[in-house]
Amino acid sequence: RAKDPSPLEERARELGGSEYARLLACPVSMGCLDPSFRVLRGAEVLQELTVASYPTAADVAGFVAERLGVAEDRIWILRNEQHLSDDARMLQGSSVQAVEVVELAVQVVTSCCGAPFPAATVLLNAAEVGKVDAEGRFVLDKPVGVYEVALRHHALGPQPCSHTAVTLEGGGHRNEVVVQANPRLFIYTTEPEIDEEEEAAEAGAEPLYDPTCVWVAADPDQ
Protein backbone atom coordinates (compact mmCIF):
# COMPACT_ATOMS: atom_id res chain seq x y z
CA ARG A 1 0.00 0.00 0.00
CA ALA A 2 1.78 3.12 -1.25
CA LYS A 3 1.90 6.29 0.81
CA ASP A 4 -0.16 9.08 -0.66
CA PRO A 5 1.25 11.56 -1.44
CA SER A 6 4.61 10.04 -2.31
CA PRO A 7 7.38 10.95 0.22
CA LEU A 8 9.75 11.56 -2.67
CA GLU A 9 7.40 14.04 -4.30
CA GLU A 10 6.82 15.80 -1.00
CA ARG A 11 10.51 16.18 -0.23
CA ALA A 12 11.35 17.28 -3.75
CA ARG A 13 8.60 19.88 -3.58
CA GLU A 14 9.62 21.15 -0.12
CA LEU A 15 13.43 20.90 -0.37
CA GLY A 16 14.20 20.85 -4.06
CA GLY A 17 17.54 19.50 -5.18
CA SER A 18 18.34 15.85 -5.81
CA GLU A 19 16.29 13.12 -4.15
CA TYR A 20 18.89 10.60 -5.26
CA ALA A 21 21.53 12.35 -3.18
CA ARG A 22 19.25 12.23 -0.16
CA LEU A 23 18.54 8.51 -0.74
CA LEU A 24 22.29 7.90 -0.69
CA ALA A 25 22.29 9.31 2.83
CA CYS A 26 19.24 7.41 4.14
CA PRO A 27 16.32 5.28 2.85
CA VAL A 28 12.74 6.46 2.83
CA SER A 29 9.58 4.44 3.50
CA MET A 30 7.35 4.33 0.42
CA GLY A 31 4.50 2.30 1.95
CA CYS A 32 3.77 -1.19 3.24
CA LEU A 33 2.77 -4.63 1.99
CA ASP A 34 -0.64 -5.83 3.21
CA PRO A 35 -1.23 -9.58 3.84
CA SER A 36 -2.86 -11.00 0.74
CA PHE A 37 -4.18 -14.20 -0.86
CA ARG A 38 -4.95 -15.37 -4.37
CA VAL A 39 -8.34 -16.10 -5.92
CA LEU A 40 -8.19 -18.74 -8.64
CA ARG A 41 -10.57 -19.58 -11.48
CA GLY A 42 -9.49 -22.99 -12.66
CA ALA A 43 -5.72 -22.87 -13.09
CA GLU A 44 -5.60 -19.09 -13.60
CA VAL A 45 -5.25 -16.35 -10.98
CA LEU A 46 -8.37 -14.20 -11.11
CA GLN A 47 -7.18 -11.62 -8.59
CA GLU A 48 -4.90 -11.14 -5.63
CA LEU A 49 -6.82 -9.58 -2.73
CA THR A 50 -5.82 -8.24 0.67
CA VAL A 51 -6.99 -9.96 3.84
CA ALA A 52 -7.91 -6.58 5.33
CA SER A 53 -10.31 -5.70 2.49
CA TYR A 54 -11.75 -9.21 1.95
CA PRO A 55 -11.52 -11.02 5.30
CA THR A 56 -14.22 -13.68 4.76
CA ALA A 57 -15.41 -16.09 2.08
CA ALA A 58 -18.63 -14.07 1.72
CA ASP A 59 -16.58 -10.96 0.91
CA VAL A 60 -14.63 -12.86 -1.72
CA ALA A 61 -17.81 -14.34 -3.22
CA GLY A 62 -19.27 -10.84 -3.53
CA PHE A 63 -16.16 -9.61 -5.34
CA VAL A 64 -16.14 -12.57 -7.75
CA ALA A 65 -19.89 -12.32 -8.41
CA GLU A 66 -19.56 -8.66 -9.36
CA ARG A 67 -16.54 -9.42 -11.50
CA LEU A 68 -18.31 -12.22 -13.39
CA GLY A 69 -21.73 -10.60 -13.49
CA VAL A 70 -23.58 -13.40 -11.67
CA ALA A 71 -25.64 -13.59 -8.48
CA GLU A 72 -23.58 -13.79 -5.29
CA ASP A 73 -25.35 -16.97 -4.11
CA ARG A 74 -24.17 -18.66 -7.32
CA ILE A 75 -20.51 -18.39 -6.27
CA TRP A 76 -18.80 -20.89 -3.97
CA ILE A 77 -15.38 -20.31 -2.45
CA LEU A 78 -13.35 -23.51 -2.02
CA ARG A 79 -10.16 -24.26 -0.11
CA ASN A 80 -8.57 -27.67 -0.71
CA GLU A 81 -11.73 -28.60 -2.67
CA GLN A 82 -13.91 -27.95 0.41
CA HIS A 83 -16.78 -25.45 0.26
CA LEU A 84 -16.12 -22.67 2.78
CA SER A 85 -18.85 -21.20 4.95
CA ASP A 86 -19.62 -17.50 4.51
CA ASP A 87 -17.77 -16.56 7.70
CA ALA A 88 -14.63 -18.58 6.93
CA ARG A 89 -11.53 -16.37 7.29
CA MET A 90 -9.07 -15.77 4.50
CA LEU A 91 -5.45 -16.73 5.21
CA GLN A 92 -2.35 -14.78 4.28
CA GLY A 93 -0.41 -16.38 1.43
CA SER A 94 -3.12 -18.95 0.68
CA SER A 95 -5.12 -19.63 -2.48
CA VAL A 96 -8.86 -20.16 -2.77
CA GLN A 97 -10.85 -21.38 -5.74
CA ALA A 98 -13.91 -19.44 -6.94
CA VAL A 99 -16.46 -21.59 -8.79
CA GLU A 100 -19.86 -20.81 -10.29
CA VAL A 101 -22.62 -23.01 -8.93
CA VAL A 102 -25.56 -24.12 -11.06
CA GLU A 103 -28.71 -26.15 -10.50
CA LEU A 104 -28.76 -29.72 -11.78
CA ALA A 105 -32.16 -31.34 -12.30
CA VAL A 106 -32.13 -35.15 -12.56
CA GLN A 107 -35.16 -36.97 -13.98
CA VAL A 108 -35.19 -40.76 -13.62
CA VAL A 109 -37.51 -42.72 -15.91
CA THR A 110 -38.00 -46.35 -16.86
CA SER A 111 -36.24 -47.39 -20.05
CA CYS A 112 -39.30 -49.24 -21.32
CA CYS A 113 -41.95 -46.53 -21.33
CA GLY A 114 -40.41 -43.34 -19.88
CA ALA A 115 -42.52 -43.44 -16.71
CA PRO A 116 -41.11 -41.77 -13.55
CA PHE A 117 -38.99 -44.16 -11.48
CA PRO A 118 -39.34 -43.24 -7.77
CA ALA A 119 -37.13 -43.88 -4.72
CA ALA A 120 -33.84 -44.31 -6.59
CA THR A 121 -30.69 -43.00 -4.93
CA VAL A 122 -28.70 -40.57 -7.09
CA LEU A 123 -24.90 -40.78 -7.15
CA LEU A 124 -22.66 -38.04 -8.51
CA ASN A 125 -19.11 -39.13 -9.26
CA ALA A 126 -19.76 -42.26 -7.16
CA ALA A 127 -20.91 -40.25 -4.09
CA GLU A 128 -24.53 -40.42 -2.89
CA VAL A 129 -26.23 -37.00 -3.06
CA GLY A 130 -29.90 -37.84 -2.39
CA LYS A 131 -33.03 -39.65 -3.54
CA VAL A 132 -35.52 -38.81 -6.24
CA ASP A 133 -39.10 -37.96 -5.27
CA ALA A 134 -42.31 -39.74 -6.26
CA GLU A 135 -42.06 -38.16 -9.71
CA GLY A 136 -38.52 -39.42 -10.19
CA ARG A 137 -36.96 -35.95 -9.85
CA PHE A 138 -34.03 -34.68 -7.81
CA VAL A 139 -32.49 -31.19 -7.82
CA LEU A 140 -29.20 -30.03 -6.32
CA ASP A 141 -26.57 -27.29 -6.65
CA LYS A 142 -23.11 -28.20 -7.94
CA PRO A 143 -20.16 -26.28 -9.38
CA VAL A 144 -19.87 -26.18 -13.16
CA GLY A 145 -17.89 -29.09 -14.57
CA VAL A 146 -18.17 -32.65 -15.83
CA TYR A 147 -19.86 -35.31 -13.70
CA GLU A 148 -21.11 -38.88 -13.92
CA VAL A 149 -24.64 -39.55 -12.70
CA ALA A 150 -25.55 -43.07 -11.58
CA LEU A 151 -28.45 -44.76 -9.78
CA ARG A 152 -28.78 -47.22 -6.94
CA HIS A 153 -31.96 -49.16 -6.17
CA HIS A 154 -32.45 -52.75 -5.03
CA ALA A 155 -34.68 -53.40 -8.06
CA LEU A 156 -31.80 -52.37 -10.36
CA GLY A 157 -29.22 -54.75 -8.96
CA PRO A 158 -26.56 -54.71 -6.23
CA GLN A 159 -24.23 -52.23 -7.97
CA PRO A 160 -24.76 -48.61 -9.14
CA CYS A 161 -26.07 -48.54 -12.69
CA SER A 162 -27.37 -46.32 -15.50
CA HIS A 163 -24.11 -44.33 -15.60
CA THR A 164 -24.71 -41.08 -17.51
CA ALA A 165 -22.16 -38.32 -18.24
CA VAL A 166 -23.31 -34.71 -17.82
CA THR A 167 -21.56 -31.36 -18.30
CA LEU A 168 -22.83 -28.54 -16.08
CA GLU A 169 -22.60 -25.12 -17.72
CA GLY A 170 -22.99 -21.68 -16.20
CA GLY A 171 -24.25 -18.41 -17.63
CA GLY A 172 -27.94 -19.21 -17.15
CA HIS A 173 -27.77 -22.54 -19.00
CA ARG A 174 -30.53 -24.99 -18.03
CA ASN A 175 -28.83 -28.12 -16.74
CA GLU A 176 -31.13 -31.13 -16.90
CA VAL A 177 -30.38 -34.79 -17.40
CA VAL A 178 -32.74 -37.72 -17.99
CA VAL A 179 -31.44 -41.02 -16.65
CA GLN A 180 -33.03 -44.24 -17.82
CA ALA A 181 -33.43 -46.97 -15.23
CA ASN A 182 -33.27 -50.55 -16.50
CA PRO A 183 -35.17 -52.52 -13.86
CA ARG A 184 -34.98 -56.30 -13.69
CA LEU A 185 -37.97 -58.65 -13.81
CA PHE A 186 -38.30 -61.76 -11.68
CA ILE A 187 -40.44 -64.73 -12.65
CA TYR A 188 -41.35 -67.38 -10.10
CA THR A 189 -44.00 -70.01 -9.42
CA THR A 190 -46.04 -71.08 -6.40
CA GLU A 191 -47.60 -74.47 -5.90
CA PRO A 192 -51.34 -74.67 -5.15
CA GLU A 193 -52.23 -74.79 -1.47
CA ILE A 194 -54.23 -77.79 -0.21
CA ASP A 195 -56.06 -77.56 3.14
CA GLU A 196 -56.61 -80.46 5.55
CA GLU A 197 -60.21 -81.19 4.40
CA GLU A 198 -59.10 -81.47 0.80
CA GLU A 199 -56.27 -83.78 1.84
CA ALA A 200 -58.74 -86.03 3.71
CA ALA A 201 -61.15 -86.10 0.76
CA GLU A 202 -58.34 -86.96 -1.59
CA ALA A 203 -57.30 -90.02 0.46
CA GLY A 204 -57.79 -93.02 -1.76
CA ALA A 205 -59.09 -90.86 -4.61
CA GLU A 206 -57.43 -90.03 -7.87
CA PRO A 207 -54.89 -87.15 -7.60
CA LEU A 208 -55.99 -83.63 -8.41
CA TYR A 209 -53.91 -81.55 -10.82
CA ASP A 210 -54.45 -77.96 -9.75
CA PRO A 211 -52.61 -75.28 -11.77
CA THR A 212 -49.32 -73.80 -10.56
CA CYS A 213 -49.36 -69.99 -10.36
CA VAL A 214 -46.73 -68.06 -12.34
CA TRP A 215 -45.76 -64.62 -11.03
CA VAL A 216 -43.89 -61.62 -12.45
CA ALA A 217 -42.35 -59.09 -10.04
CA ALA A 218 -39.95 -56.14 -10.33
CA ASP A 219 -38.98 -56.10 -6.64
CA PRO A 220 -36.70 -59.00 -5.64
CA ASP A 221 -38.01 -58.75 -2.05
CA GLN A 222 -41.44 -59.80 -3.26
PDB file of C-alpha atoms in Angstrom:
ATOM      1  CA  ARG A   1       0.000   0.000   0.000  1.00  0.00           C
ATOM      2  CA  ALA A   2       1.780   3.118  -1.246  1.00  0.00           C
ATOM      3  CA  LYS A   3       1.900   6.289   0.813  1.00  0.00           C
ATOM      4  CA  ASP A   4      -0.163   9.082  -0.657  1.00  0.00           C
ATOM      5  CA  PRO A   5       1.251  11.555  -1.435  1.00  0.00           C
ATOM      6  CA  SER A   6       4.606  10.041  -2.314  1.00  0.00           C
ATOM      7  CA  PRO A   7       7.379  10.953   0.220  1.00  0.00           C
ATOM      8  CA  LEU A   8       9.750  11.559  -2.675  1.00  0.00           C
ATOM      9  CA  GLU A   9       7.396  14.038  -4.296  1.00  0.00           C
ATOM     10  CA  GLU A  10       6.821  15.798  -0.995  1.00  0.00           C
ATOM     11  CA  ARG A  11      10.511  16.176  -0.232  1.00  0.00           C
ATOM     12  CA  ALA A  12      11.349  17.276  -3.754  1.00  0.00           C
ATOM     13  CA  ARG A  13       8.599  19.880  -3.577  1.00  0.00           C
ATOM     14  CA  GLU A  14       9.624  21.146  -0.123  1.00  0.00           C
ATOM     15  CA  LEU A  15      13.432  20.902  -0.369  1.00  0.00           C
ATOM     16  CA  GLY A  16      14.198  20.848  -4.059  1.00  0.00           C
ATOM     17  CA  GLY A  17      17.543  19.503  -5.178  1.00  0.00           C
ATOM     18  CA  SER A  18      18.335  15.850  -5.807  1.00  0.00           C
ATOM     19  CA  GLU A  19      16.291  13.121  -4.146  1.00  0.00           C
ATOM     20  CA  TYR A  20      18.894  10.597  -5.259  1.00  0.00           C
ATOM     21  CA  ALA A  21      21.534  12.347  -3.179  1.00  0.00           C
ATOM     22  CA  ARG A  22      19.251  12.232  -0.159  1.00  0.00           C
ATOM     23  CA  LEU A  23      18.541   8.509  -0.742  1.00  0.00           C
ATOM     24  CA  LEU A  24      22.287   7.904  -0.688  1.00  0.00           C
ATOM     25  CA  ALA A  25      22.287   9.312   2.828  1.00  0.00           C
ATOM     26  CA  CYS A  26      19.240   7.411   4.135  1.00  0.00           C
ATOM     27  CA  PRO A  27      16.323   5.275   2.850  1.00  0.00           C
ATOM     28  CA  VAL A  28      12.743   6.456   2.827  1.00  0.00           C
ATOM     29  CA  SER A  29       9.580   4.439   3.501  1.00  0.00           C
ATOM     30  CA  MET A  30       7.350   4.330   0.417  1.00  0.00           C
ATOM     31  CA  GLY A  31       4.504   2.298   1.949  1.00  0.00           C
ATOM     32  CA  CYS A  32       3.773  -1.190   3.235  1.00  0.00           C
ATOM     33  CA  LEU A  33       2.767  -4.628   1.987  1.00  0.00           C
ATOM     34  CA  ASP A  34      -0.641  -5.829   3.206  1.00  0.00           C
ATOM     35  CA  PRO A  35      -1.233  -9.578   3.844  1.00  0.00           C
ATOM     36  CA  SER A  36      -2.860 -11.004   0.735  1.00  0.00           C
ATOM     37  CA  PHE A  37      -4.177 -14.199  -0.863  1.00  0.00           C
ATOM     38  CA  ARG A  38      -4.951 -15.372  -4.373  1.00  0.00           C
ATOM     39  CA  VAL A  39      -8.342 -16.096  -5.918  1.00  0.00           C
ATOM     40  CA  LEU A  40      -8.188 -18.741  -8.640  1.00  0.00           C
ATOM     41  CA  ARG A  41     -10.567 -19.583 -11.476  1.00  0.00           C
ATOM     42  CA  GLY A  42      -9.487 -22.987 -12.657  1.00  0.00           C
ATOM     43  CA  ALA A  43      -5.715 -22.866 -13.091  1.00  0.00           C
ATOM     44  CA  GLU A  44      -5.596 -19.088 -13.599  1.00  0.00           C
ATOM     45  CA  VAL A  45      -5.247 -16.350 -10.982  1.00  0.00           C
ATOM     46  CA  LEU A  46      -8.374 -14.203 -11.107  1.00  0.00           C
ATOM     47  CA  GLN A  47      -7.180 -11.617  -8.590  1.00  0.00           C
ATOM     48  CA  GLU A  48      -4.895 -11.136  -5.627  1.00  0.00           C
ATOM     49  CA  LEU A  49      -6.817  -9.582  -2.733  1.00  0.00           C
ATOM     50  CA  THR A  50      -5.822  -8.238   0.671  1.00  0.00           C
ATOM     51  CA  VAL A  51      -6.995  -9.964   3.837  1.00  0.00           C
ATOM     52  CA  ALA A  52      -7.912  -6.583   5.327  1.00  0.00           C
ATOM     53  CA  SER A  53     -10.314  -5.702   2.486  1.00  0.00           C
ATOM     54  CA  TYR A  54     -11.748  -9.211   1.948  1.00  0.00           C
ATOM     55  CA  PRO A  55     -11.516 -11.024   5.295  1.00  0.00           C
ATOM     56  CA  THR A  56     -14.219 -13.684   4.755  1.00  0.00           C
ATOM     57  CA  ALA A  57     -15.411 -16.094   2.083  1.00  0.00           C
ATOM     58  CA  ALA A  58     -18.628 -14.072   1.721  1.00  0.00           C
ATOM     59  CA  ASP A  59     -16.584 -10.956   0.910  1.00  0.00           C
ATOM     60  CA  VAL A  60     -14.626 -12.857  -1.723  1.00  0.00           C
ATOM     61  CA  ALA A  61     -17.813 -14.337  -3.223  1.00  0.00           C
ATOM     62  CA  GLY A  62     -19.274 -10.841  -3.526  1.00  0.00           C
ATOM     63  CA  PHE A  63     -16.162  -9.614  -5.337  1.00  0.00           C
ATOM     64  CA  VAL A  64     -16.143 -12.567  -7.750  1.00  0.00           C
ATOM     65  CA  ALA A  65     -19.888 -12.320  -8.407  1.00  0.00           C
ATOM     66  CA  GLU A  66     -19.563  -8.659  -9.356  1.00  0.00           C
ATOM     67  CA  ARG A  67     -16.535  -9.422 -11.503  1.00  0.00           C
ATOM     68  CA  LEU A  68     -18.305 -12.222 -13.393  1.00  0.00           C
ATOM     69  CA  GLY A  69     -21.735 -10.605 -13.486  1.00  0.00           C
ATOM     70  CA  VAL A  70     -23.578 -13.403 -11.671  1.00  0.00           C
ATOM     71  CA  ALA A  71     -25.642 -13.591  -8.476  1.00  0.00           C
ATOM     72  CA  GLU A  72     -23.582 -13.792  -5.285  1.00  0.00           C
ATOM     73  CA  ASP A  73     -25.350 -16.967  -4.113  1.00  0.00           C
ATOM     74  CA  ARG A  74     -24.170 -18.662  -7.321  1.00  0.00           C
ATOM     75  CA  ILE A  75     -20.506 -18.394  -6.268  1.00  0.00           C
ATOM     76  CA  TRP A  76     -18.800 -20.887  -3.969  1.00  0.00           C
ATOM     77  CA  ILE A  77     -15.381 -20.314  -2.451  1.00  0.00           C
ATOM     78  CA  LEU A  78     -13.346 -23.506  -2.024  1.00  0.00           C
ATOM     79  CA  ARG A  79     -10.164 -24.261  -0.115  1.00  0.00           C
ATOM     80  CA  ASN A  80      -8.566 -27.665  -0.710  1.00  0.00           C
ATOM     81  CA  GLU A  81     -11.730 -28.599  -2.666  1.00  0.00           C
ATOM     82  CA  GLN A  82     -13.905 -27.948   0.415  1.00  0.00           C
ATOM     83  CA  HIS A  83     -16.777 -25.449   0.257  1.00  0.00           C
ATOM     84  CA  LEU A  84     -16.117 -22.669   2.778  1.00  0.00           C
ATOM     85  CA  SER A  85     -18.848 -21.205   4.952  1.00  0.00           C
ATOM     86  CA  ASP A  86     -19.619 -17.504   4.512  1.00  0.00           C
ATOM     87  CA  ASP A  87     -17.769 -16.556   7.701  1.00  0.00           C
ATOM     88  CA  ALA A  88     -14.626 -18.580   6.929  1.00  0.00           C
ATOM     89  CA  ARG A  89     -11.535 -16.372   7.287  1.00  0.00           C
ATOM     90  CA  MET A  90      -9.069 -15.770   4.499  1.00  0.00           C
ATOM     91  CA  LEU A  91      -5.448 -16.735   5.214  1.00  0.00           C
ATOM     92  CA  GLN A  92      -2.349 -14.783   4.282  1.00  0.00           C
ATOM     93  CA  GLY A  93      -0.407 -16.385   1.431  1.00  0.00           C
ATOM     94  CA  SER A  94      -3.117 -18.955   0.677  1.00  0.00           C
ATOM     95  CA  SER A  95      -5.117 -19.630  -2.477  1.00  0.00           C
ATOM     96  CA  VAL A  96      -8.862 -20.157  -2.766  1.00  0.00           C
ATOM     97  CA  GLN A  97     -10.850 -21.379  -5.744  1.00  0.00           C
ATOM     98  CA  ALA A  98     -13.907 -19.444  -6.942  1.00  0.00           C
ATOM     99  CA  VAL A  99     -16.464 -21.588  -8.792  1.00  0.00           C
ATOM    100  CA  GLU A 100     -19.857 -20.806 -10.288  1.00  0.00           C
ATOM    101  CA  VAL A 101     -22.625 -23.013  -8.933  1.00  0.00           C
ATOM    102  CA  VAL A 102     -25.564 -24.121 -11.060  1.00  0.00           C
ATOM    103  CA  GLU A 103     -28.707 -26.149 -10.500  1.00  0.00           C
ATOM    104  CA  LEU A 104     -28.758 -29.718 -11.781  1.00  0.00           C
ATOM    105  CA  ALA A 105     -32.159 -31.341 -12.304  1.00  0.00           C
ATOM    106  CA  VAL A 106     -32.127 -35.146 -12.562  1.00  0.00           C
ATOM    107  CA  GLN A 107     -35.157 -36.975 -13.980  1.00  0.00           C
ATOM    108  CA  VAL A 108     -35.189 -40.758 -13.624  1.00  0.00           C
ATOM    109  CA  VAL A 109     -37.513 -42.720 -15.913  1.00  0.00           C
ATOM    110  CA  THR A 110     -37.996 -46.352 -16.858  1.00  0.00           C
ATOM    111  CA  SER A 111     -36.236 -47.390 -20.047  1.00  0.00           C
ATOM    112  CA  CYS A 112     -39.297 -49.245 -21.317  1.00  0.00           C
ATOM    113  CA  CYS A 113     -41.950 -46.528 -21.333  1.00  0.00           C
ATOM    114  CA  GLY A 114     -40.411 -43.343 -19.880  1.00  0.00           C
ATOM    115  CA  ALA A 115     -42.523 -43.439 -16.710  1.00  0.00           C
ATOM    116  CA  PRO A 116     -41.111 -41.773 -13.554  1.00  0.00           C
ATOM    117  CA  PHE A 117     -38.995 -44.164 -11.482  1.00  0.00           C
ATOM    118  CA  PRO A 118     -39.340 -43.242  -7.771  1.00  0.00           C
ATOM    119  CA  ALA A 119     -37.132 -43.878  -4.721  1.00  0.00           C
ATOM    120  CA  ALA A 120     -33.841 -44.311  -6.590  1.00  0.00           C
ATOM    121  CA  THR A 121     -30.685 -42.995  -4.929  1.00  0.00           C
ATOM    122  CA  VAL A 122     -28.696 -40.571  -7.089  1.00  0.00           C
ATOM    123  CA  LEU A 123     -24.898 -40.777  -7.150  1.00  0.00           C
ATOM    124  CA  LEU A 124     -22.663 -38.040  -8.514  1.00  0.00           C
ATOM    125  CA  ASN A 125     -19.108 -39.135  -9.259  1.00  0.00           C
ATOM    126  CA  ALA A 126     -19.762 -42.264  -7.157  1.00  0.00           C
ATOM    127  CA  ALA A 127     -20.909 -40.255  -4.091  1.00  0.00           C
ATOM    128  CA  GLU A 128     -24.526 -40.416  -2.894  1.00  0.00           C
ATOM    129  CA  VAL A 129     -26.230 -37.004  -3.061  1.00  0.00           C
ATOM    130  CA  GLY A 130     -29.897 -37.844  -2.391  1.00  0.00           C
ATOM    131  CA  LYS A 131     -33.031 -39.650  -3.540  1.00  0.00           C
ATOM    132  CA  VAL A 132     -35.524 -38.805  -6.241  1.00  0.00           C
ATOM    133  CA  ASP A 133     -39.099 -37.956  -5.268  1.00  0.00           C
ATOM    134  CA  ALA A 134     -42.314 -39.741  -6.256  1.00  0.00           C
ATOM    135  CA  GLU A 135     -42.060 -38.164  -9.711  1.00  0.00           C
ATOM    136  CA  GLY A 136     -38.516 -39.423 -10.189  1.00  0.00           C
ATOM    137  CA  ARG A 137     -36.955 -35.951  -9.847  1.00  0.00           C
ATOM    138  CA  PHE A 138     -34.031 -34.680  -7.806  1.00  0.00           C
ATOM    139  CA  VAL A 139     -32.490 -31.186  -7.822  1.00  0.00           C
ATOM    140  CA  LEU A 140     -29.199 -30.031  -6.320  1.00  0.00           C
ATOM    141  CA  ASP A 141     -26.570 -27.292  -6.650  1.00  0.00           C
ATOM    142  CA  LYS A 142     -23.108 -28.199  -7.936  1.00  0.00           C
ATOM    143  CA  PRO A 143     -20.155 -26.276  -9.381  1.00  0.00           C
ATOM    144  CA  VAL A 144     -19.867 -26.180 -13.161  1.00  0.00           C
ATOM    145  CA  GLY A 145     -17.893 -29.091 -14.574  1.00  0.00           C
ATOM    146  CA  VAL A 146     -18.172 -32.650 -15.828  1.00  0.00           C
ATOM    147  CA  TYR A 147     -19.859 -35.313 -13.695  1.00  0.00           C
ATOM    148  CA  GLU A 148     -21.106 -38.876 -13.921  1.00  0.00           C
ATOM    149  CA  VAL A 149     -24.640 -39.546 -12.700  1.00  0.00           C
ATOM    150  CA  ALA A 150     -25.547 -43.071 -11.577  1.00  0.00           C
ATOM    151  CA  LEU A 151     -28.447 -44.763  -9.780  1.00  0.00           C
ATOM    152  CA  ARG A 152     -28.777 -47.221  -6.942  1.00  0.00           C
ATOM    153  CA  HIS A 153     -31.963 -49.158  -6.173  1.00  0.00           C
ATOM    154  CA  HIS A 154     -32.451 -52.745  -5.030  1.00  0.00           C
ATOM    155  CA  ALA A 155     -34.679 -53.400  -8.057  1.00  0.00           C
ATOM    156  CA  LEU A 156     -31.800 -52.374 -10.356  1.00  0.00           C
ATOM    157  CA  GLY A 157     -29.217 -54.754  -8.958  1.00  0.00           C
ATOM    158  CA  PRO A 158     -26.557 -54.708  -6.230  1.00  0.00           C
ATOM    159  CA  GLN A 159     -24.230 -52.226  -7.965  1.00  0.00           C
ATOM    160  CA  PRO A 160     -24.762 -48.609  -9.143  1.00  0.00           C
ATOM    161  CA  CYS A 161     -26.068 -48.536 -12.691  1.00  0.00           C
ATOM    162  CA  SER A 162     -27.374 -46.318 -15.496  1.00  0.00           C
ATOM    163  CA  HIS A 163     -24.113 -44.328 -15.605  1.00  0.00           C
ATOM    164  CA  THR A 164     -24.706 -41.082 -17.514  1.00  0.00           C
ATOM    165  CA  ALA A 165     -22.162 -38.323 -18.237  1.00  0.00           C
ATOM    166  CA  VAL A 166     -23.312 -34.709 -17.823  1.00  0.00           C
ATOM    167  CA  THR A 167     -21.562 -31.359 -18.296  1.00  0.00           C
ATOM    168  CA  LEU A 168     -22.831 -28.540 -16.075  1.00  0.00           C
ATOM    169  CA  GLU A 169     -22.600 -25.120 -17.719  1.00  0.00           C
ATOM    170  CA  GLY A 170     -22.987 -21.675 -16.195  1.00  0.00           C
ATOM    171  CA  GLY A 171     -24.255 -18.415 -17.628  1.00  0.00           C
ATOM    172  CA  GLY A 172     -27.943 -19.212 -17.146  1.00  0.00           C
ATOM    173  CA  HIS A 173     -27.766 -22.536 -18.996  1.00  0.00           C
ATOM    174  CA  ARG A 174     -30.528 -24.993 -18.031  1.00  0.00           C
ATOM    175  CA  ASN A 175     -28.825 -28.125 -16.740  1.00  0.00           C
ATOM    176  CA  GLU A 176     -31.133 -31.125 -16.903  1.00  0.00           C
ATOM    177  CA  VAL A 177     -30.380 -34.795 -17.405  1.00  0.00           C
ATOM    178  CA  VAL A 178     -32.744 -37.716 -17.990  1.00  0.00           C
ATOM    179  CA  VAL A 179     -31.438 -41.019 -16.649  1.00  0.00           C
ATOM    180  CA  GLN A 180     -33.034 -44.235 -17.816  1.00  0.00           C
ATOM    181  CA  ALA A 181     -33.425 -46.973 -15.227  1.00  0.00           C
ATOM    182  CA  ASN A 182     -33.273 -50.548 -16.500  1.00  0.00           C
ATOM    183  CA  PRO A 183     -35.174 -52.524 -13.862  1.00  0.00           C
ATOM    184  CA  ARG A 184     -34.976 -56.302 -13.687  1.00  0.00           C
ATOM    185  CA  LEU A 185     -37.968 -58.652 -13.807  1.00  0.00           C
ATOM    186  CA  PHE A 186     -38.297 -61.762 -11.679  1.00  0.00           C
ATOM    187  CA  ILE A 187     -40.443 -64.734 -12.654  1.00  0.00           C
ATOM    188  CA  TYR A 188     -41.349 -67.383 -10.104  1.00  0.00           C
ATOM    189  CA  THR A 189     -44.002 -70.008  -9.423  1.00  0.00           C
ATOM    190  CA  THR A 190     -46.037 -71.082  -6.403  1.00  0.00           C
ATOM    191  CA  GLU A 191     -47.604 -74.468  -5.898  1.00  0.00           C
ATOM    192  CA  PRO A 192     -51.338 -74.671  -5.147  1.00  0.00           C
ATOM    193  CA  GLU A 193     -52.232 -74.791  -1.474  1.00  0.00           C
ATOM    194  CA  ILE A 194     -54.232 -77.795  -0.212  1.00  0.00           C
ATOM    195  CA  ASP A 195     -56.056 -77.559   3.139  1.00  0.00           C
ATOM    196  CA  GLU A 196     -56.612 -80.460   5.554  1.00  0.00           C
ATOM    197  CA  GLU A 197     -60.211 -81.188   4.397  1.00  0.00           C
ATOM    198  CA  GLU A 198     -59.097 -81.468   0.798  1.00  0.00           C
ATOM    199  CA  GLU A 199     -56.268 -83.781   1.839  1.00  0.00           C
ATOM    200  CA  ALA A 200     -58.744 -86.033   3.712  1.00  0.00           C
ATOM    201  CA  ALA A 201     -61.153 -86.102   0.762  1.00  0.00           C
ATOM    202  CA  GLU A 202     -58.339 -86.961  -1.585  1.00  0.00           C
ATOM    203  CA  ALA A 203     -57.297 -90.022   0.459  1.00  0.00           C
ATOM    204  CA  GLY A 204     -57.785 -93.016  -1.758  1.00  0.00           C
ATOM    205  CA  ALA A 205     -59.092 -90.865  -4.610  1.00  0.00           C
ATOM    206  CA  GLU A 206     -57.433 -90.029  -7.869  1.00  0.00           C
ATOM    207  CA  PRO A 207     -54.889 -87.147  -7.599  1.00  0.00           C
ATOM    208  CA  LEU A 208     -55.988 -83.626  -8.411  1.00  0.00           C
ATOM    209  CA  TYR A 209     -53.909 -81.553 -10.822  1.00  0.00           C
ATOM    210  CA  ASP A 210     -54.449 -77.958  -9.751  1.00  0.00           C
ATOM    211  CA  PRO A 211     -52.614 -75.277 -11.766  1.00  0.00           C
ATOM    212  CA  THR A 212     -49.322 -73.801 -10.559  1.00  0.00           C
ATOM    213  CA  CYS A 213     -49.360 -69.986 -10.361  1.00  0.00           C
ATOM    214  CA  VAL A 214     -46.732 -68.061 -12.338  1.00  0.00           C
ATOM    215  CA  TRP A 215     -45.759 -64.619 -11.025  1.00  0.00           C
ATOM    216  CA  VAL A 216     -43.890 -61.624 -12.447  1.00  0.00           C
ATOM    217  CA  ALA A 217     -42.348 -59.090 -10.041  1.00  0.00           C
ATOM    218  CA  ALA A 218     -39.953 -56.141 -10.330  1.00  0.00           C
ATOM    219  CA  ASP A 219     -38.977 -56.103  -6.641  1.00  0.00           C
ATOM    220  CA  PRO A 220     -36.701 -58.996  -5.639  1.00  0.00           C
ATOM    221  CA  ASP A 221     -38.008 -58.749  -2.047  1.00  0.00           C
ATOM    222  CA  GLN A 222     -41.442 -59.799  -3.264  1.00  0.00           C
TER     223      GLN A 222
END
